[in-house]
Amino acid sequence: MAYIMPPMKRLFQTPWFWPLLVIVVVILAALPVVLYPLGRDQGMYANIGRSIVDGGMPYISMWDIKPPPIYYLYAAAIAVLGPSVGAVRALDLMLMPIALLATYLLGSGLGNRRTGLFAALFLGVFYFSESFENLTQSDSLALVPTTLAAWTAYLASTSDRASRRAIIYSLLTGLLCGVLLWFKQYYAFFVLALVIHQIWQRRALPIKEALAFVIGGLLTGGTILLIFASQGILNEMLIVAQGTAAYNAQGYALDEFLFGMGNGLMSRWLRWSPVMIGTVAWYLLAFARRGRPAWRLIWLWMLAALAFLLIQAKGFDTHWLPLLPPMCLFTADVVDWLIGKFVGTQHAALVDSENTVGTQHAALIDNANPVGTQHAASENVHTLQAIIAFIVAVGALFILIANTWIPVLPWLTGRAAQHDYYSGFVAGDLRAAESLDVVQYLQERLAPDDSIFIYGFRPEVAFMGQWRPATRF
């Protein structure tokens, strides 16, 4: 009779089961993000997004200093889900699964399935553990096209040279890079890293692949350029670029640079210390593991992210975010190596030693089958590795839950008010509880869609109350 695998075991062995499970668990653990208040930046993006939904244009109807993709993402969320704080906060939950899946695929290709699962898990945990002012930002949501472009670039570089597959993935990489460059011009460092990796991998300039990459970039980046030119907003965007460059230049003074980077590094250490340690460990282990040449793409990505951080010279938390995916990949590789090294090699040797004696004794008694014994030993090792991987995953998820669910439970269970929950959200001079107080005060005196002017920069108040800013600035 043929052996029929139990349904649950078949499900566990389905290739897509585990990555989808990781993504679903991360999103469930991150659900309270939709209850986060808006920071100043998010408030501005939301007001501009609402003006776009109403037929306006960025920089013309309402002015801000960011490139346009973030405004259109907010506009899409508002158009689909309505003009609410939860609607724009849902952008993270809707888009980041794409980045998690791309990270899983990249990690699986460079290492194994467990490496990919850990990488996706770590990225989800440390991304959604960010403070409220750093989520739903231009640089945070840019991780989606960044990780996708890294994955397609990896597929292009591992395909046969000038093959149809290599050309298709080069085209896709170009399409994604064309979009990414509109998030911020400094993502050109990342694009350059992909180009260097492809040339390095091929040991020459692959003309057909390069042409496909350029065509892809022109199709998206060029089309977006033509659209903005037709809308008459390019001049405003040039003013934004000039102002941003001048603003960044203020940080090039050595004392300002060191102060900003020092603060940023301390902030990142408090939030990212596990993956920072994992990244350092990966580079140290790389010498013992002969450099890990297959991971060249990731450390080039890391260098590009460092350049992205340094050229802006401010050390803001969001400027560090492009470093997160490569750091999570490095850490996942280290964790997988440690599990295999100490649970695989040493435990297997111990089991084999014990089974050798057992097999010899059994052979004298009943001529036992050594192949079955070896299979059992292998199963024991795999089971122990799975248990340790599960413990690591639970520990990582606890970090996320401690940052999302635990603070919100008193409000959700009626033991605290929304004001109490918002009191925990502070960023510089912004106190979310104060913004909520202002909104509730004004709601008693104004109607939705009224025009409002607030002295000082308080765009989050206007959006939360559904009022329209009186000026375009």
Short mmCIF file of C-alpha atoms in Angstrom, two decimals:
data_model
loop_
_atom_site.label_atom_id
_atom_site.label_comp_id
_atom_site.label_asym_id
_atom_site.label_seq_id
_atom_site.Cartn_x
_atom_site.Cartn_y
_atom_site.Cartn_z
CA MET A 1 0.00 0.00 0.00
CA ALA A 2 1.31 3.45 -0.92
CA TYR A 3 2.17 5.74 1.98
CA ILE A 4 -0.19 8.72 2.33
CA MET A 5 1.33 11.75 4.04
CA PRO A 6 -0.87 13.30 6.75
CA PRO A 7 -2.51 16.61 5.66
CA MET A 8 -0.71 18.70 8.30
CA LYS A 9 2.67 17.30 7.31
CA ARG A 10 1.91 18.04 3.65
CA LEU A 11 1.01 21.59 4.63
CA PHE A 12 4.25 22.04 6.57
CA GLN A 13 6.26 20.82 3.58
CA THR A 14 4.53 23.17 1.13
CA PRO A 15 7.25 25.63 -0.05
CA TRP A 16 5.19 28.77 0.61
CA PHE A 17 3.70 27.77 3.96
CA TRP A 18 6.53 28.97 6.23
CA PRO A 19 7.26 32.34 4.58
CA LEU A 20 3.55 33.15 4.49
CA LEU A 21 3.24 32.11 8.13
CA VAL A 22 6.11 34.40 9.11
CA ILE A 23 4.57 37.33 7.22
CA VAL A 24 1.10 36.76 8.71
CA VAL A 25 2.47 36.45 12.26
CA VAL A 26 4.55 39.62 11.86
CA ILE A 27 1.58 41.59 10.54
CA LEU A 28 -0.65 40.34 13.37
CA ALA A 29 2.00 41.34 15.90
CA ALA A 30 2.27 44.76 14.22
CA LEU A 31 -1.48 45.49 13.92
CA PRO A 32 -1.48 48.21 16.63
CA VAL A 33 0.54 50.35 14.22
CA VAL A 34 -2.79 51.48 12.72
CA LEU A 35 -3.56 53.09 16.09
CA TYR A 36 -0.34 55.11 16.19
CA PRO A 37 -0.75 58.90 16.10
CA LEU A 38 0.72 60.99 13.32
CA GLY A 39 4.03 62.76 13.57
CA ARG A 40 4.66 66.13 11.94
CA ASP A 41 5.95 64.57 8.71
CA GLN A 42 3.07 62.11 8.45
CA GLY A 43 0.62 64.93 9.08
CA MET A 44 2.07 66.92 6.21
CA TYR A 45 2.08 63.93 3.85
CA ALA A 46 -1.54 63.20 4.78
CA ASN A 47 -2.70 66.76 4.09
CA ILE A 48 -1.00 66.73 0.70
CA GLY A 49 -2.38 63.26 -0.03
CA ARG A 50 -5.86 64.49 0.76
CA SER A 51 -5.38 67.48 -1.55
CA ILE A 52 -4.32 65.10 -4.36
CA VAL A 53 -7.48 63.04 -3.84
CA ASP A 54 -9.46 66.27 -4.13
CA GLY A 55 -7.80 67.05 -7.48
CA GLY A 56 -4.78 69.05 -6.36
CA MET A 57 -1.08 68.55 -7.06
CA PRO A 58 1.90 68.38 -4.71
CA TYR A 59 3.97 71.57 -4.46
CA ILE A 60 1.19 73.50 -6.23
CA SER A 61 -1.82 72.91 -3.99
CA MET A 62 0.33 72.33 -0.91
CA TRP A 63 4.10 72.55 -0.52
CA ASP A 64 6.56 70.29 1.27
CA ILE A 65 10.21 69.25 0.96
CA LYS A 66 9.93 65.55 0.10
CA PRO A 67 9.96 63.98 -3.39
CA PRO A 68 6.46 63.12 -4.65
CA PRO A 69 6.06 59.30 -4.27
CA ILE A 70 5.21 59.50 -0.57
CA TYR A 71 2.38 61.95 -1.26
CA TYR A 72 0.84 59.68 -3.88
CA LEU A 73 1.10 56.67 -1.59
CA TYR A 74 -0.78 58.60 1.09
CA ALA A 75 -3.30 59.74 -1.52
CA ALA A 76 -3.90 56.12 -2.56
CA ALA A 77 -4.48 55.06 1.05
CA ILE A 78 -6.87 57.96 1.64
CA ALA A 79 -8.75 57.27 -1.61
CA VAL A 80 -9.22 53.60 -0.72
CA LEU A 81 -9.65 53.68 3.06
CA GLY A 82 -10.80 57.23 3.73
CA PRO A 83 -9.15 60.32 5.30
CA SER A 84 -8.25 58.87 8.68
CA VAL A 85 -5.10 58.31 10.71
CA GLY A 86 -5.60 54.55 10.56
CA ALA A 87 -5.87 54.66 6.77
CA VAL A 88 -2.44 56.17 6.24
CA ARG A 89 -0.88 54.05 9.00
CA ALA A 90 -2.20 50.97 7.21
CA LEU A 91 0.28 51.68 4.40
CA ASP A 92 3.02 49.98 6.42
CA LEU A 93 0.90 46.87 6.96
CA MET A 94 -0.15 46.71 3.32
CA LEU A 95 3.23 47.29 1.68
CA MET A 96 5.81 45.77 4.00
CA PRO A 97 4.72 42.15 3.35
CA ILE A 98 6.15 42.65 -0.14
CA ALA A 99 9.52 43.63 1.34
CA LEU A 100 9.38 40.70 3.76
CA LEU A 101 8.70 38.26 0.93
CA ALA A 102 11.51 39.70 -1.20
CA THR A 103 13.87 39.45 1.77
CA TYR A 104 12.86 35.83 2.34
CA LEU A 105 13.49 34.96 -1.31
CA LEU A 106 16.85 36.72 -1.28
CA GLY A 107 17.93 35.07 1.96
CA SER A 108 16.80 31.66 0.72
CA GLY A 109 18.78 32.08 -2.47
CA LEU A 110 21.95 33.20 -0.71
CA GLY A 111 21.66 30.70 2.14
CA ASN A 112 18.80 28.31 2.70
CA ARG A 113 15.12 28.45 3.57
CA ARG A 114 15.83 28.95 7.27
CA THR A 115 18.12 31.89 6.46
CA GLY A 116 15.34 33.46 4.41
CA LEU A 117 12.76 32.93 7.13
CA PHE A 118 14.96 34.48 9.79
CA ALA A 119 15.80 37.43 7.51
CA ALA A 120 12.12 38.15 6.82
CA LEU A 121 11.25 37.77 10.49
CA PHE A 122 14.04 40.06 11.69
CA LEU A 123 13.15 42.71 9.10
CA GLY A 124 9.50 42.66 10.15
CA VAL A 125 10.31 42.74 13.86
CA PHE A 126 12.79 45.60 13.77
CA TYR A 127 10.90 47.61 11.14
CA PHE A 128 7.60 47.58 13.02
CA SER A 129 9.39 48.16 16.33
CA GLU A 130 10.33 51.63 15.08
CA SER A 131 8.88 54.64 16.86
CA PHE A 132 5.76 56.26 15.45
CA GLU A 133 7.57 59.18 13.80
CA ASN A 134 9.80 56.83 11.77
CA LEU A 135 7.07 54.62 10.29
CA THR A 136 5.02 55.46 7.18
CA GLN A 137 7.89 57.67 6.06
CA SER A 138 9.37 58.10 2.60
CA ASP A 139 12.58 56.28 3.55
CA SER A 140 10.71 53.52 5.37
CA LEU A 141 8.30 52.71 2.55
CA ALA A 142 11.18 52.93 0.06
CA LEU A 143 12.36 49.61 1.52
CA VAL A 144 9.72 47.92 -0.65
CA PRO A 145 11.20 48.80 -4.08
CA THR A 146 14.70 48.50 -2.58
CA THR A 147 14.30 44.90 -1.44
CA LEU A 148 12.47 43.94 -4.63
CA ALA A 149 15.25 45.46 -6.76
CA ALA A 150 17.89 43.61 -4.74
CA TRP A 151 16.06 40.33 -5.28
CA THR A 152 15.59 40.79 -9.03
CA ALA A 153 19.23 41.92 -9.35
CA TYR A 154 20.31 38.73 -7.58
CA LEU A 155 18.20 36.63 -9.97
CA ALA A 156 19.69 38.45 -12.96
CA SER A 157 23.25 37.91 -11.73
CA THR A 158 22.70 34.19 -11.09
CA SER A 159 21.15 33.56 -14.52
CA ASP A 160 23.16 32.52 -17.55
CA ARG A 161 24.82 35.50 -19.16
CA ALA A 162 22.66 37.24 -21.79
CA SER A 163 19.97 34.59 -21.33
CA ARG A 164 16.31 35.48 -21.63
CA ARG A 165 15.94 35.07 -17.87
CA ALA A 166 18.87 37.41 -17.15
CA ILE A 167 17.50 40.05 -19.51
CA ILE A 168 13.99 39.88 -18.02
CA TYR A 169 15.26 40.26 -14.47
CA SER A 170 17.61 43.07 -15.52
CA LEU A 171 14.60 44.84 -17.02
CA LEU A 172 12.60 44.35 -13.82
CA THR A 173 15.52 45.68 -11.77
CA GLY A 174 15.66 48.76 -13.95
CA LEU A 175 11.91 49.31 -13.61
CA LEU A 176 12.19 49.19 -9.83
CA CYS A 177 15.25 51.43 -9.71
CA GLY A 178 13.46 53.99 -11.88
CA VAL A 179 10.73 54.18 -9.25
CA LEU A 180 13.15 54.12 -6.32
CA LEU A 181 15.13 57.13 -7.50
CA TRP A 182 11.99 59.23 -7.22
CA PHE A 183 11.83 58.57 -3.49
CA LYS A 184 15.14 60.38 -3.03
CA GLN A 185 18.08 61.07 -5.34
CA TYR A 186 20.51 59.52 -2.89
CA TYR A 187 19.17 56.07 -3.71
CA ALA A 188 21.49 56.38 -6.69
CA PHE A 189 24.11 54.82 -4.38
CA PHE A 190 21.97 51.68 -4.18
CA VAL A 191 21.48 51.61 -7.94
CA LEU A 192 25.25 51.96 -8.38
CA ALA A 193 25.79 49.04 -5.99
CA LEU A 194 23.54 46.83 -8.14
CA VAL A 195 25.42 47.83 -11.29
CA ILE A 196 28.82 47.17 -9.71
CA HIS A 197 27.65 43.78 -8.49
CA GLN A 198 26.41 42.76 -11.93
CA ILE A 199 29.65 43.78 -13.62
CA TRP A 200 31.70 42.11 -10.88
CA GLN A 201 29.65 38.93 -11.17
CA ARG A 202 29.99 38.80 -14.97
CA ARG A 203 33.65 39.91 -14.99
CA ALA A 204 32.65 42.26 -17.82
CA LEU A 205 29.91 44.67 -18.86
CA PRO A 206 26.96 42.52 -20.05
CA ILE A 207 25.63 44.70 -22.88
CA LYS A 208 22.21 43.09 -23.32
CA GLU A 209 21.54 43.03 -19.60
CA ALA A 210 22.76 46.61 -19.21
CA LEU A 211 20.50 47.73 -22.05
CA ALA A 212 17.50 45.99 -20.46
CA PHE A 213 18.31 47.65 -17.13
CA VAL A 214 18.54 51.12 -18.70
CA ILE A 215 15.31 50.62 -20.66
CA GLY A 216 13.53 49.56 -17.49
CA GLY A 217 14.77 52.62 -15.63
CA LEU A 218 13.70 54.94 -18.42
CA LEU A 219 10.27 53.33 -18.68
CA THR A 220 9.41 54.07 -15.06
CA GLY A 221 11.69 56.96 -14.10
CA GLY A 222 11.29 58.66 -17.47
CA THR A 223 7.52 58.23 -17.53
CA ILE A 224 7.18 59.70 -14.06
CA LEU A 225 9.38 62.61 -15.15
CA LEU A 226 7.13 63.30 -18.14
CA ILE A 227 4.02 63.17 -15.97
CA PHE A 228 5.43 65.67 -13.50
CA ALA A 229 6.67 67.89 -16.32
CA SER A 230 3.19 67.93 -17.84
CA GLN A 231 1.77 68.94 -14.46
CA GLY A 232 4.19 71.85 -14.19
CA ILE A 233 5.74 70.85 -10.88
CA LEU A 234 9.35 70.22 -11.95
CA ASN A 235 10.48 73.74 -11.09
CA GLU A 236 9.07 73.34 -7.58
CA MET A 237 10.86 70.00 -7.27
CA LEU A 238 14.16 71.62 -8.25
CA ILE A 239 13.64 74.17 -5.49
CA VAL A 240 13.05 71.29 -3.09
CA ALA A 241 16.26 69.56 -4.22
CA GLN A 242 18.30 72.74 -3.83
CA GLY A 243 16.85 73.45 -0.41
CA THR A 244 17.46 69.89 0.75
CA ALA A 245 21.07 69.98 -0.45
CA ALA A 246 21.67 73.26 1.40
CA TYR A 247 20.03 71.83 4.53
CA ASN A 248 22.20 68.71 4.40
CA ALA A 249 25.31 70.84 3.91
CA GLN A 250 24.77 72.33 7.36
CA GLY A 251 25.67 68.94 8.79
CA TYR A 252 29.05 68.76 7.04
CA ALA A 253 30.69 70.82 9.78
CA LEU A 254 32.65 68.26 11.78
CA ASP A 255 31.07 69.04 15.16
CA GLU A 256 27.55 68.98 13.71
CA PHE A 257 28.30 65.77 11.81
CA LEU A 258 29.68 63.94 14.84
CA PHE A 259 26.83 65.15 17.04
CA GLY A 260 24.13 64.02 14.62
CA MET A 261 25.75 60.67 13.83
CA GLY A 262 26.48 60.00 17.49
CA ASN A 263 22.87 60.58 18.47
CA GLY A 264 21.69 58.47 15.57
CA LEU A 265 24.05 55.63 16.43
CA MET A 266 22.89 55.57 20.05
CA SER A 267 19.27 55.55 18.92
CA ARG A 268 19.92 52.69 16.51
CA TRP A 269 21.80 50.72 19.16
CA LEU A 270 18.79 50.90 21.48
CA ARG A 271 16.52 49.52 18.76
CA TRP A 272 18.77 47.44 16.52
CA SER A 273 21.47 46.06 18.81
CA PRO A 274 20.73 42.38 17.92
CA VAL A 275 21.11 42.92 14.18
CA MET A 276 24.05 45.29 14.66
CA ILE A 277 25.85 42.58 16.63
CA GLY A 278 24.83 40.02 14.01
CA THR A 279 26.26 42.18 11.23
CA VAL A 280 29.61 42.58 12.97
CA ALA A 281 29.67 38.83 13.65
CA TRP A 282 28.97 38.13 9.97
CA TYR A 283 31.96 40.19 8.82
CA LEU A 284 34.20 38.51 11.39
CA LEU A 285 33.01 35.07 10.34
CA ALA A 286 33.38 35.93 6.66
CA PHE A 287 37.15 35.59 6.95
CA ALA A 288 36.79 32.10 8.43
CA ARG A 289 34.22 31.18 5.78
CA ARG A 290 36.38 32.40 2.88
CA GLY A 291 34.63 35.70 2.34
CA ARG A 292 31.20 34.36 1.35
CA PRO A 293 31.45 35.65 -2.26
CA ALA A 294 27.78 34.90 -2.96
CA TRP A 295 26.93 37.63 -0.43
CA ARG A 296 28.82 40.31 -2.34
CA LEU A 297 25.51 41.91 -3.35
CA ILE A 298 24.49 42.35 0.28
CA TRP A 299 27.67 44.01 1.50
CA LEU A 300 27.63 46.30 -1.55
CA TRP A 301 24.06 47.13 -0.54
CA MET A 302 25.35 47.83 2.97
CA LEU A 303 28.01 50.20 1.64
CA ALA A 304 25.41 52.01 -0.47
CA ALA A 305 23.16 52.41 2.58
CA LEU A 306 26.08 53.83 4.56
CA ALA A 307 26.76 56.32 1.76
CA PHE A 308 23.04 57.23 1.79
CA LEU A 309 23.33 57.91 5.53
CA LEU A 310 26.60 59.83 5.46
CA ILE A 311 25.87 62.14 2.54
CA GLN A 312 22.78 63.48 4.31
CA ALA A 313 25.00 64.21 7.33
CA LYS A 314 22.17 64.41 9.86
CA GLY A 315 22.03 60.96 11.41
CA PHE A 316 18.22 61.05 11.52
CA ASP A 317 16.61 57.72 12.38
CA THR A 318 14.95 57.44 8.97
CA HIS A 319 18.30 57.89 7.22
CA TRP A 320 19.49 54.67 8.87
CA LEU A 321 16.56 52.59 7.62
CA PRO A 322 18.15 51.51 4.29
CA LEU A 323 20.74 49.65 6.41
CA LEU A 324 18.10 47.43 8.01
CA PRO A 325 17.47 44.81 5.27
CA PRO A 326 21.15 43.92 4.69
CA MET A 327 21.75 43.84 8.45
CA CYS A 328 18.82 41.45 8.89
CA LEU A 329 20.16 39.23 6.11
CA PHE A 330 23.61 39.14 7.70
CA THR A 331 22.15 38.35 11.12
CA ALA A 332 19.92 35.62 9.71
CA ASP A 333 22.94 34.00 8.07
CA VAL A 334 24.87 34.10 11.35
CA VAL A 335 21.97 32.62 13.35
CA ASP A 336 21.50 29.86 10.79
CA TRP A 337 25.23 29.12 10.82
CA LEU A 338 25.30 28.95 14.62
CA ILE A 339 22.36 26.54 14.70
CA GLY A 340 23.96 24.33 12.08
CA LYS A 341 27.39 24.54 13.66
CA PHE A 342 26.56 23.76 17.25
CA VAL A 343 23.41 21.70 16.86
CA GLY A 344 24.16 20.09 13.53
CA THR A 345 27.86 19.15 13.64
CA GLN A 346 28.45 18.52 17.32
CA HIS A 347 25.08 16.95 18.10
CA ALA A 348 25.21 14.75 15.02
CA ALA A 349 28.68 13.56 16.00
CA LEU A 350 27.44 12.68 19.49
CA VAL A 351 24.38 10.87 18.14
CA ASP A 352 26.46 9.00 15.56
CA SER A 353 28.92 7.95 18.27
CA GLU A 354 26.12 6.64 20.46
CA ASN A 355 24.42 4.95 17.54
CA THR A 356 27.65 3.26 16.47
CA VAL A 357 27.80 1.42 19.77
CA GLY A 358 24.08 0.72 19.63
CA THR A 359 24.27 -0.51 16.06
CA GLN A 360 27.20 -2.79 16.79
CA HIS A 361 25.37 -4.25 19.78
CA ALA A 362 22.16 -4.62 17.80
CA ALA A 363 24.03 -6.27 14.94
CA LEU A 364 25.24 -8.96 17.32
CA ILE A 365 21.68 -9.49 18.53
CA ASP A 366 19.34 -9.03 15.58
CA ASN A 367 21.39 -7.65 12.69
CA ALA A 368 19.75 -4.18 12.93
CA ASN A 369 19.76 -1.88 9.90
CA PRO A 370 22.36 0.93 10.25
CA VAL A 371 20.67 2.99 7.51
CA GLY A 372 17.57 3.34 9.66
CA THR A 373 19.72 4.37 12.61
CA GLN A 374 21.42 7.08 10.56
CA HIS A 375 18.03 8.34 9.38
CA ALA A 376 16.80 8.51 12.97
CA ALA A 377 19.92 10.44 13.99
CA SER A 378 19.35 12.91 11.16
CA GLU A 379 15.71 13.34 12.22
CA ASN A 380 16.81 14.04 15.79
CA VAL A 381 19.22 16.74 14.62
CA HIS A 382 16.58 18.38 12.41
CA THR A 383 14.06 18.32 15.24
CA LEU A 384 16.49 19.93 17.67
CA GLN A 385 17.40 22.59 15.10
CA ALA A 386 13.71 23.33 14.54
CA ILE A 387 13.14 23.72 18.28
CA ILE A 388 16.03 26.19 18.61
CA ALA A 389 14.86 28.12 15.53
CA PHE A 390 11.37 28.31 17.08
CA ILE A 391 12.80 29.68 20.33
CA VAL A 392 14.76 32.34 18.42
CA ALA A 393 11.64 33.28 16.45
CA VAL A 394 9.51 33.59 19.59
CA GLY A 395 12.16 35.75 21.23
CA ALA A 396 12.25 38.04 18.19
CA LEU A 397 8.46 38.29 18.09
CA PHE A 398 8.39 39.22 21.76
CA ILE A 399 10.48 42.30 20.91
CA LEU A 400 7.81 43.38 18.45
CA ILE A 401 4.86 42.57 20.70
CA ALA A 402 6.49 44.49 23.56
CA ASN A 403 6.62 47.56 21.31
CA THR A 404 3.14 47.26 19.78
CA TRP A 405 0.54 45.25 21.70
CA ILE A 406 1.66 45.69 25.30
CA PRO A 407 1.44 49.54 25.28
CA VAL A 408 -2.00 49.56 23.62
CA LEU A 409 -3.72 46.86 25.70
CA PRO A 410 -4.80 49.21 28.53
CA TRP A 411 -6.63 51.43 26.02
CA LEU A 412 -8.18 48.51 24.13
CA THR A 413 -9.40 46.90 27.34
CA GLY A 414 -10.90 50.12 28.70
CA ARG A 415 -8.41 50.55 31.53
CA ALA A 416 -7.00 53.73 29.98
CA ALA A 417 -8.14 56.48 27.62
CA GLN A 418 -6.79 57.34 24.18
CA HIS A 419 -5.08 60.35 25.74
CA ASP A 420 -3.18 58.05 28.09
CA TYR A 421 -2.07 55.88 25.17
CA TYR A 422 -0.97 58.91 23.14
CA SER A 423 1.06 60.16 26.11
CA GLY A 424 3.64 57.52 25.30
CA PHE A 425 4.30 59.00 21.85
CA VAL A 426 6.87 61.78 22.03
CA ALA A 427 9.27 62.90 19.29
CA GLY A 428 11.31 66.01 20.02
CA ASP A 429 8.87 68.82 20.73
CA LEU A 430 5.93 66.81 19.42
CA ARG A 431 3.70 65.23 22.03
CA ALA A 432 0.89 63.25 20.49
CA ALA A 433 -1.34 63.68 23.54
CA GLU A 434 -1.13 67.46 23.15
CA SER A 435 -2.08 67.18 19.48
CA LEU A 436 -5.10 65.09 20.49
CA ASP A 437 -6.10 67.71 23.08
CA VAL A 438 -5.95 70.45 20.44
CA VAL A 439 -8.01 68.38 18.00
CA GLN A 440 -10.71 67.66 20.59
CA TYR A 441 -10.81 71.32 21.61
CA LEU A 442 -11.19 72.52 18.01
CA GLN A 443 -13.76 69.85 17.12
CA GLU A 444 -16.13 71.56 19.54
CA ARG A 445 -15.74 74.82 17.61
CA LEU A 446 -15.15 73.85 13.98
CA ALA A 447 -16.81 71.62 11.40
CA PRO A 448 -15.00 69.18 9.10
CA ASP A 449 -13.60 70.80 5.93
CA ASP A 450 -13.33 74.20 7.61
CA SER A 451 -10.17 76.13 6.78
CA ILE A 452 -7.73 76.40 9.66
CA PHE A 453 -4.46 78.15 10.40
CA ILE A 454 -2.40 77.10 13.41
CA TYR A 455 0.58 79.17 14.45
CA GLY A 456 3.59 76.88 14.20
CA PHE A 457 3.99 73.62 12.30
CA ARG A 458 1.10 71.36 13.39
CA PRO A 459 -0.09 69.62 10.21
CA GLU A 460 -1.15 66.49 12.11
CA VAL A 461 -3.82 68.51 13.93
CA ALA A 462 -5.42 69.67 10.67
CA PHE A 463 -5.60 66.16 9.25
CA MET A 464 -6.82 64.50 12.46
CA GLY A 465 -9.66 67.02 12.68
CA GLN A 466 -10.42 66.83 8.93
CA TRP A 467 -9.79 70.54 8.44
CA ARG A 468 -8.04 72.13 5.50
CA PRO A 469 -4.83 74.14 6.01
CA ALA A 470 -5.41 77.77 5.09
CA THR A 471 -2.08 78.12 3.25
CA ARG A 472 -0.11 75.93 0.86
CA PHE A 473 2.95 76.04 3.15
#
